[in-house]
């Protein structure tokens, strides 16, 4: 094989730049892994082309930028409701922005920054449903929720202990079952339910019951003991509200769902 002198010089230059880390290509720099949901429209969604969208995704990108990471240096990793603590404990992700409610049980395993959003548990019903108007009505019904979520636990322990609860891995599985009348209702945060109801493919099919069954304060999960990161993220969240980005993200992502949200909450975790 004949290699021109110019070609050889170029090849060597590339090698040297790569080895010394001098190339300013983003691929050379370390990435920031962030855990998000992949299947919650309006919150955390991996769209068919691979693009990510949603309120949590916008919040994650904002925080990343404040930490010095441009969008091309973010690696979004899928988290499920049941594995968020593990993903942090095993260093699979740096932080989690995934409709992740702050509570004492979780705080025994991870730390949170925030909260940055307040949602309430509600029910999603087929438009034709008339028999479910309050939580107790669920006691004779089949309900879908997600393993490891506060929604499933609330139903089991207080809202409707006699309900038959089908627990699945992600909320999109509940939607399919509800659409096909395999079950009577699904339950989780109103912000999540509104996102599904507003999807084009679901237009006219579902309604929210409009019940406020709990307070769900979304925090950004970090590894337990990482107070430095927790403090930095809190600073980013405060700035996000102050400079109007929070309001913009809410409008951009929940506007279509006509979802009435709570105002930005006071930060209570860490400093
Ligand atoms: N916010 C609730 C939770 O953290 C329900 C939503 C979810 O499962 O992500 O458990």
JSON list of N, CA and C in Angstrom, two decimals, residues 212-260:
[
{"chain": "A", "resi": 212, "resn": "UNK", "atom": "N", "xyz": [-56.74, 14.77, 43.73]},
{"chain": "A", "resi": 212, "resn": "UNK", "atom": "CA", "xyz": [-55.40, 15.09, 44.19]},
{"chain": "A", "resi": 212, "resn": "UNK", "atom": "C", "xyz": [-55.10, 14.13, 45.35]},
{"chain": "A", "resi": 213, "resn": "UNK", "atom": "N", "xyz": [-54.59, 12.94, 45.02]},
{"chain": "A", "resi": 213, "resn": "UNK", "atom": "CA", "xyz": [-54.49, 11.86, 46.00]},
{"chain": "A", "resi": 213, "resn": "UNK", "atom": "C", "xyz": [-53.20, 11.88, 46.82]},
{"chain": "A", "resi": 214, "resn": "UNK", "atom": "N", "xyz": [-52.26, 12.71, 46.43]},
{"chain": "A", "resi": 214, "resn": "UNK", "atom": "CA", "xyz": [-50.99, 12.82, 47.19]},
{"chain": "A", "resi": 214, "resn": "UNK", "atom": "C", "xyz": [-50.24, 14.04, 46.71]},
{"chain": "A", "resi": 215, "resn": "UNK", "atom": "N", "xyz": [-49.21, 14.41, 47.45]},
{"chain": "A", "resi": 215, "resn": "UNK", "atom": "CA", "xyz": [-48.27, 15.44, 46.98]},
{"chain": "A", "resi": 215, "resn": "UNK", "atom": "C", "xyz": [-46.99, 14.75, 46.57]},
{"chain": "A", "resi": 216, "resn": "UNK", "atom": "N", "xyz": [-46.58, 14.94, 45.34]},
{"chain": "A", "resi": 216, "resn": "UNK", "atom": "CA", "xyz": [-45.35, 14.33, 44.83]},
{"chain": "A", "resi": 216, "resn": "UNK", "atom": "C", "xyz": [-44.38, 15.45, 44.48]},
{"chain": "A", "resi": 217, "resn": "UNK", "atom": "N", "xyz": [-43.35, 15.58, 45.32]},
{"chain": "A", "resi": 217, "resn": "UNK", "atom": "CA", "xyz": [-42.36, 16.63, 45.08]},
{"chain": "A", "resi": 217, "resn": "UNK", "atom": "C", "xyz": [-41.17, 16.01, 44.35]},
{"chain": "A", "resi": 218, "resn": "UNK", "atom": "N", "xyz": [-40.97, 16.45, 43.11]},
{"chain": "A", "resi": 218, "resn": "UNK", "atom": "CA", "xyz": [-39.90, 15.86, 42.30]},
{"chain": "A", "resi": 218, "resn": "UNK", "atom": "C", "xyz": [-38.55, 16.45, 42.69]},
{"chain": "A", "resi": 219, "resn": "UNK", "atom": "N", "xyz": [-37.61, 15.53, 42.99]},
{"chain": "A", "resi": 219, "resn": "UNK", "atom": "CA", "xyz": [-36.24, 15.96, 43.27]},
{"chain": "A", "resi": 219, "resn": "UNK", "atom": "C", "xyz": [-35.29, 15.35, 42.25]},
{"chain": "A", "resi": 220, "resn": "UNK", "atom": "N", "xyz": [-34.07, 15.85, 42.23]},
{"chain": "A", "resi": 220, "resn": "UNK", "atom": "CA", "xyz": [-33.03, 15.26, 41.39]},
{"chain": "A", "resi": 220, "resn": "UNK", "atom": "C", "xyz": [-32.20, 14.35, 42.30]},
{"chain": "A", "resi": 221, "resn": "UNK", "atom": "N", "xyz": [-32.23, 13.07, 42.00]},
{"chain": "A", "resi": 221, "resn": "UNK", "atom": "CA", "xyz": [-31.52, 12.10, 42.83]},
{"chain": "A", "resi": 221, "resn": "UNK", "atom": "C", "xyz": [-30.03, 12.11, 42.57]},
{"chain": "A", "resi": 222, "resn": "UNK", "atom": "N", "xyz": [-29.24, 12.12, 43.65]},
{"chain": "A", "resi": 222, "resn": "UNK", "atom": "CA", "xyz": [-27.77, 12.01, 43.54]},
{"chain": "A", "resi": 222, "resn": "UNK", "atom": "C", "xyz": [-27.32, 10.89, 44.48]},
{"chain": "A", "resi": 223, "resn": "UNK", "atom": "N", "xyz": [-26.07, 10.48, 44.31]},
{"chain": "A", "resi": 223, "resn": "UNK", "atom": "CA", "xyz": [-25.56, 9.41, 45.17]},
{"chain": "A", "resi": 223, "resn": "UNK", "atom": "C", "xyz": [-25.55, 9.88, 46.62]},
{"chain": "A", "resi": 224, "resn": "UNK", "atom": "N", "xyz": [-25.89, 8.99, 47.54]},
{"chain": "A", "resi": 224, "resn": "UNK", "atom": "CA", "xyz": [-25.96, 9.34, 48.95]},
{"chain": "A", "resi": 224, "resn": "UNK", "atom": "C", "xyz": [-24.61, 9.88, 49.42]},
{"chain": "A", "resi": 225, "resn": "UNK", "atom": "N", "xyz": [-24.65, 11.04, 50.06]},
{"chain": "A", "resi": 225, "resn": "UNK", "atom": "CA", "xyz": [-23.42, 11.63, 50.60]},
{"chain": "A", "resi": 225, "resn": "UNK", "atom": "C", "xyz": [-22.75, 12.63, 49.67]},
{"chain": "A", "resi": 226, "resn": "UNK", "atom": "N", "xyz": [-23.21, 12.73, 48.41]},
{"chain": "A", "resi": 226, "resn": "UNK", "atom": "CA", "xyz": [-22.58, 13.67, 47.47]},
{"chain": "A", "resi": 226, "resn": "UNK", "atom": "C", "xyz": [-23.16, 15.07, 47.65]},
{"chain": "A", "resi": 227, "resn": "UNK", "atom": "N", "xyz": [-22.80, 15.69, 48.78]},
{"chain": "A", "resi": 227, "resn": "UNK", "atom": "CA", "xyz": [-23.36, 17.02, 49.09]},
{"chain": "A", "resi": 227, "resn": "UNK", "atom": "C", "xyz": [-22.85, 18.08, 48.13]},
{"chain": "A", "resi": 228, "resn": "UNK", "atom": "N", "xyz": [-21.65, 17.86, 47.58]},
{"chain": "A", "resi": 228, "resn": "UNK", "atom": "CA", "xyz": [-21.10, 18.86, 46.67]},
{"chain": "A", "resi": 228, "resn": "UNK", "atom": "C", "xyz": [-21.98, 18.97, 45.42]},
{"chain": "A", "resi": 229, "resn": "UNK", "atom": "N", "xyz": [-22.31, 17.82, 44.85]},
{"chain": "A", "resi": 229, "resn": "UNK", "atom": "CA", "xyz": [-23.16, 17.81, 43.65]},
{"chain": "A", "resi": 229, "resn": "UNK", "atom": "C", "xyz": [-24.57, 18.31, 44.00]},
{"chain": "A", "resi": 230, "resn": "UNK", "atom": "N", "xyz": [-25.07, 17.88, 45.14]},
{"chain": "A", "resi": 230, "resn": "UNK", "atom": "CA", "xyz": [-26.41, 18.30, 45.59]},
{"chain": "A", "resi": 230, "resn": "UNK", "atom": "C", "xyz": [-26.49, 19.84, 45.68]},
{"chain": "A", "resi": 231, "resn": "UNK", "atom": "N", "xyz": [-25.47, 20.44, 46.26]},
{"chain": "A", "resi": 231, "resn": "UNK", "atom": "CA", "xyz": [-25.44, 21.91, 46.41]},
{"chain": "A", "resi": 231, "resn": "UNK", "atom": "C", "xyz": [-25.36, 22.60, 45.05]},
{"chain": "A", "resi": 232, "resn": "UNK", "atom": "N", "xyz": [-24.52, 22.04, 44.16]},
{"chain": "A", "resi": 232, "resn": "UNK", "atom": "CA", "xyz": [-24.39, 22.63, 42.80]},
{"chain": "A", "resi": 232, "resn": "UNK", "atom": "C", "xyz": [-25.71, 22.54, 42.04]},
{"chain": "A", "resi": 233, "resn": "UNK", "atom": "N", "xyz": [-26.38, 21.41, 42.17]},
{"chain": "A", "resi": 233, "resn": "UNK", "atom": "CA", "xyz": [-27.66, 21.24, 41.45]},
{"chain": "A", "resi": 233, "resn": "UNK", "atom": "C", "xyz": [-28.71, 22.18, 42.03]},
{"chain": "A", "resi": 234, "resn": "UNK", "atom": "N", "xyz": [-28.74, 22.32, 43.35]},
{"chain": "A", "resi": 234, "resn": "UNK", "atom": "CA", "xyz": [-29.68, 23.26, 43.96]},
{"chain": "A", "resi": 234, "resn": "UNK", "atom": "C", "xyz": [-29.47, 24.68, 43.42]},
{"chain": "A", "resi": 235, "resn": "UNK", "atom": "N", "xyz": [-28.20, 25.07, 43.28]},
{"chain": "A", "resi": 235, "resn": "UNK", "atom": "CA", "xyz": [-27.90, 26.41, 42.75]},
{"chain": "A", "resi": 235, "resn": "UNK", "atom": "C", "xyz": [-28.44, 26.53, 41.33]},
{"chain": "A", "resi": 236, "resn": "UNK", "atom": "N", "xyz": [-28.26, 25.49, 40.53]},
{"chain": "A", "resi": 236, "resn": "UNK", "atom": "CA", "xyz": [-28.75, 25.51, 39.15]},
{"chain": "A", "resi": 236, "resn": "UNK", "atom": "C", "xyz": [-30.28, 25.59, 39.13]},
{"chain": "A", "resi": 237, "resn": "UNK", "atom": "N", "xyz": [-30.93, 24.86, 40.02]},
{"chain": "A", "resi": 237, "resn": "UNK", "atom": "CA", "xyz": [-32.41, 24.86, 40.05]},
{"chain": "A", "resi": 237, "resn": "UNK", "atom": "C", "xyz": [-32.94, 26.24, 40.45]},
{"chain": "A", "resi": 238, "resn": "UNK", "atom": "N", "xyz": [-32.27, 26.87, 41.41]},
{"chain": "A", "resi": 238, "resn": "UNK", "atom": "CA", "xyz": [-32.70, 28.23, 41.83]},
{"chain": "A", "resi": 238, "resn": "UNK", "atom": "C", "xyz": [-32.57, 29.20, 40.66]},
{"chain": "A", "resi": 239, "resn": "UNK", "atom": "N", "xyz": [-31.45, 29.10, 39.94]},
{"chain": "A", "resi": 239, "resn": "UNK", "atom": "CA", "xyz": [-31.21, 29.98, 38.79]},
{"chain": "A", "resi": 239, "resn": "UNK", "atom": "C", "xyz": [-32.25, 29.73, 37.69]},
{"chain": "A", "resi": 240, "resn": "UNK", "atom": "N", "xyz": [-32.58, 28.46, 37.50]},
{"chain": "A", "resi": 240, "resn": "UNK", "atom": "CA", "xyz": [-33.55, 28.07, 36.47]},
{"chain": "A", "resi": 240, "resn": "UNK", "atom": "C", "xyz": [-34.91, 28.74, 36.70]},
{"chain": "A", "resi": 241, "resn": "UNK", "atom": "N", "xyz": [-35.31, 28.84, 37.96]},
{"chain": "A", "resi": 241, "resn": "UNK", "atom": "CA", "xyz": [-36.59, 29.48, 38.28]},
{"chain": "A", "resi": 241, "resn": "UNK", "atom": "C", "xyz": [-36.46, 30.99, 38.10]},
{"chain": "A", "resi": 242, "resn": "UNK", "atom": "N", "xyz": [-35.36, 31.53, 38.62]},
{"chain": "A", "resi": 242, "resn": "UNK", "atom": "CA", "xyz": [-35.15, 32.99, 38.62]},
{"chain": "A", "resi": 242, "resn": "UNK", "atom": "C", "xyz": [-35.06, 33.57, 37.20]},
{"chain": "A", "resi": 243, "resn": "UNK", "atom": "N", "xyz": [-34.40, 32.86, 36.28]},
{"chain": "A", "resi": 243, "resn": "UNK", "atom": "CA", "xyz": [-34.21, 33.44, 34.95]},
{"chain": "A", "resi": 243, "resn": "UNK", "atom": "C", "xyz": [-35.36, 33.11, 33.98]},
{"chain": "A", "resi": 244, "resn": "UNK", "atom": "N", "xyz": [-36.43, 32.50, 34.51]},
{"chain": "A", "resi": 244, "resn": "UNK", "atom": "CA", "xyz": [-37.62, 32.27, 33.67]},
{"chain": "A", "resi": 244, "resn": "UNK", "atom": "C", "xyz": [-37.60, 30.96, 32.90]},
{"chain": "A", "resi": 245, "resn": "UNK", "atom": "N", "xyz": [-36.51, 30.21, 33.01]},
{"chain": "A", "resi": 245, "resn": "UNK", "atom": "CA", "xyz": [-36.43, 28.95, 32.25]},
{"chain": "A", "resi": 245, "resn": "UNK", "atom": "C", "xyz": [-37.45, 27.93, 32.75]},
{"chain": "A", "resi": 246, "resn": "UNK", "atom": "N", "xyz": [-37.66, 27.88, 34.06]},
{"chain": "A", "resi": 246, "resn": "UNK", "atom": "CA", "xyz": [-38.63, 26.93, 34.62]},
{"chain": "A", "resi": 246, "resn": "UNK", "atom": "C", "xyz": [-40.00, 27.12, 33.98]},
{"chain": "A", "resi": 247, "resn": "UNK", "atom": "N", "xyz": [-40.44, 28.38, 33.95]},
{"chain": "A", "resi": 247, "resn": "UNK", "atom": "CA", "xyz": [-41.75, 28.72, 33.38]},
{"chain": "A", "resi": 247, "resn": "UNK", "atom": "C", "xyz": [-41.82, 28.32, 31.91]},
{"chain": "A", "resi": 248, "resn": "UNK", "atom": "N", "xyz": [-40.73, 28.58, 31.20]},
{"chain": "A", "resi": 248, "resn": "UNK", "atom": "CA", "xyz": [-40.68, 28.24, 29.78]},
{"chain": "A", "resi": 248, "resn": "UNK", "atom": "C", "xyz": [-40.77, 26.72, 29.58]},
{"chain": "A", "resi": 249, "resn": "UNK", "atom": "N", "xyz": [-40.02, 25.99, 30.38]},
{"chain": "A", "resi": 249, "resn": "UNK", "atom": "CA", "xyz": [-40.03, 24.52, 30.25]},
{"chain": "A", "resi": 249, "resn": "UNK", "atom": "C", "xyz": [-41.43, 23.96, 30.54]},
{"chain": "A", "resi": 250, "resn": "UNK", "atom": "N", "xyz": [-42.09, 24.55, 31.55]},
{"chain": "A", "resi": 250, "resn": "UNK", "atom": "CA", "xyz": [-43.44, 24.10, 31.89]},
{"chain": "A", "resi": 250, "resn": "UNK", "atom": "C", "xyz": [-44.38, 24.34, 30.71]},
{"chain": "A", "resi": 251, "resn": "UNK", "atom": "N", "xyz": [-44.31, 25.55, 30.14]},
{"chain": "A", "resi": 251, "resn": "UNK", "atom": "CA", "xyz": [-45.19, 25.91, 29.00]},
{"chain": "A", "resi": 251, "resn": "UNK", "atom": "C", "xyz": [-44.91, 25.01, 27.81]},
{"chain": "A", "resi": 252, "resn": "UNK", "atom": "N", "xyz": [-43.62, 24.85, 27.49]},
{"chain": "A", "resi": 252, "resn": "UNK", "atom": "CA", "xyz": [-43.23, 24.06, 26.32]},
{"chain": "A", "resi": 252, "resn": "UNK", "atom": "C", "xyz": [-43.73, 22.62, 26.41]},
{"chain": "A", "resi": 253, "resn": "UNK", "atom": "N", "xyz": [-43.69, 22.08, 27.63]},
{"chain": "A", "resi": 253, "resn": "UNK", "atom": "CA", "xyz": [-43.94, 20.64, 27.76]},
{"chain": "A", "resi": 253, "resn": "UNK", "atom": "C", "xyz": [-45.33, 20.25, 28.23]},
{"chain": "A", "resi": 254, "resn": "UNK", "atom": "N", "xyz": [-45.96, 21.13, 28.99]},
{"chain": "A", "resi": 254, "resn": "UNK", "atom": "CA", "xyz": [-47.29, 20.79, 29.51]},
{"chain": "A", "resi": 254, "resn": "UNK", "atom": "C", "xyz": [-48.40, 21.60, 28.83]},
{"chain": "A", "resi": 255, "resn": "UNK", "atom": "N", "xyz": [-48.02, 22.54, 27.98]},
{"chain": "A", "resi": 255, "resn": "UNK", "atom": "CA", "xyz": [-48.99, 23.41, 27.32]},
{"chain": "A", "resi": 255, "resn": "UNK", "atom": "C", "xyz": [-50.04, 22.62, 26.56]},
{"chain": "A", "resi": 256, "resn": "UNK", "atom": "N", "xyz": [-49.58, 21.67, 25.74]},
{"chain": "A", "resi": 256, "resn": "UNK", "atom": "CA", "xyz": [-50.49, 20.90, 24.89]},
{"chain": "A", "resi": 256, "resn": "UNK", "atom": "C", "xyz": [-51.45, 20.06, 25.74]},
{"chain": "A", "resi": 257, "resn": "UNK", "atom": "N", "xyz": [-50.99, 19.63, 26.92]},
{"chain": "A", "resi": 257, "resn": "UNK", "atom": "CA", "xyz": [-51.81, 18.76, 27.77]},
{"chain": "A", "resi": 257, "resn": "UNK", "atom": "C", "xyz": [-52.82, 19.57, 28.58]},
{"chain": "A", "resi": 258, "resn": "UNK", "atom": "N", "xyz": [-52.73, 20.90, 28.50]},
{"chain": "A", "resi": 258, "resn": "UNK", "atom": "CA", "xyz": [-53.63, 21.77, 29.25]},
{"chain": "A", "resi": 258, "resn": "UNK", "atom": "C", "xyz": [-53.61, 21.40, 30.74]},
{"chain": "A", "resi": 259, "resn": "UNK", "atom": "N", "xyz": [-52.41, 21.13, 31.22]},
{"chain": "A", "resi": 259, "resn": "UNK", "atom": "CA", "xyz": [-52.23, 20.64, 32.58]},
{"chain": "A", "resi": 259, "resn": "UNK", "atom": "C", "xyz": [-51.97, 21.81, 33.52]},
{"chain": "A", "resi": 260, "resn": "UNK", "atom": "N", "xyz": [-52.82, 21.91, 34.55]},
{"chain": "A", "resi": 260, "resn": "UNK", "atom": "CA", "xyz": [-52.67, 23.02, 35.50]},
{"chain": "A", "resi": 260, "resn": "UNK", "atom": "C", "xyz": [-51.65, 22.63, 36.56]}
]
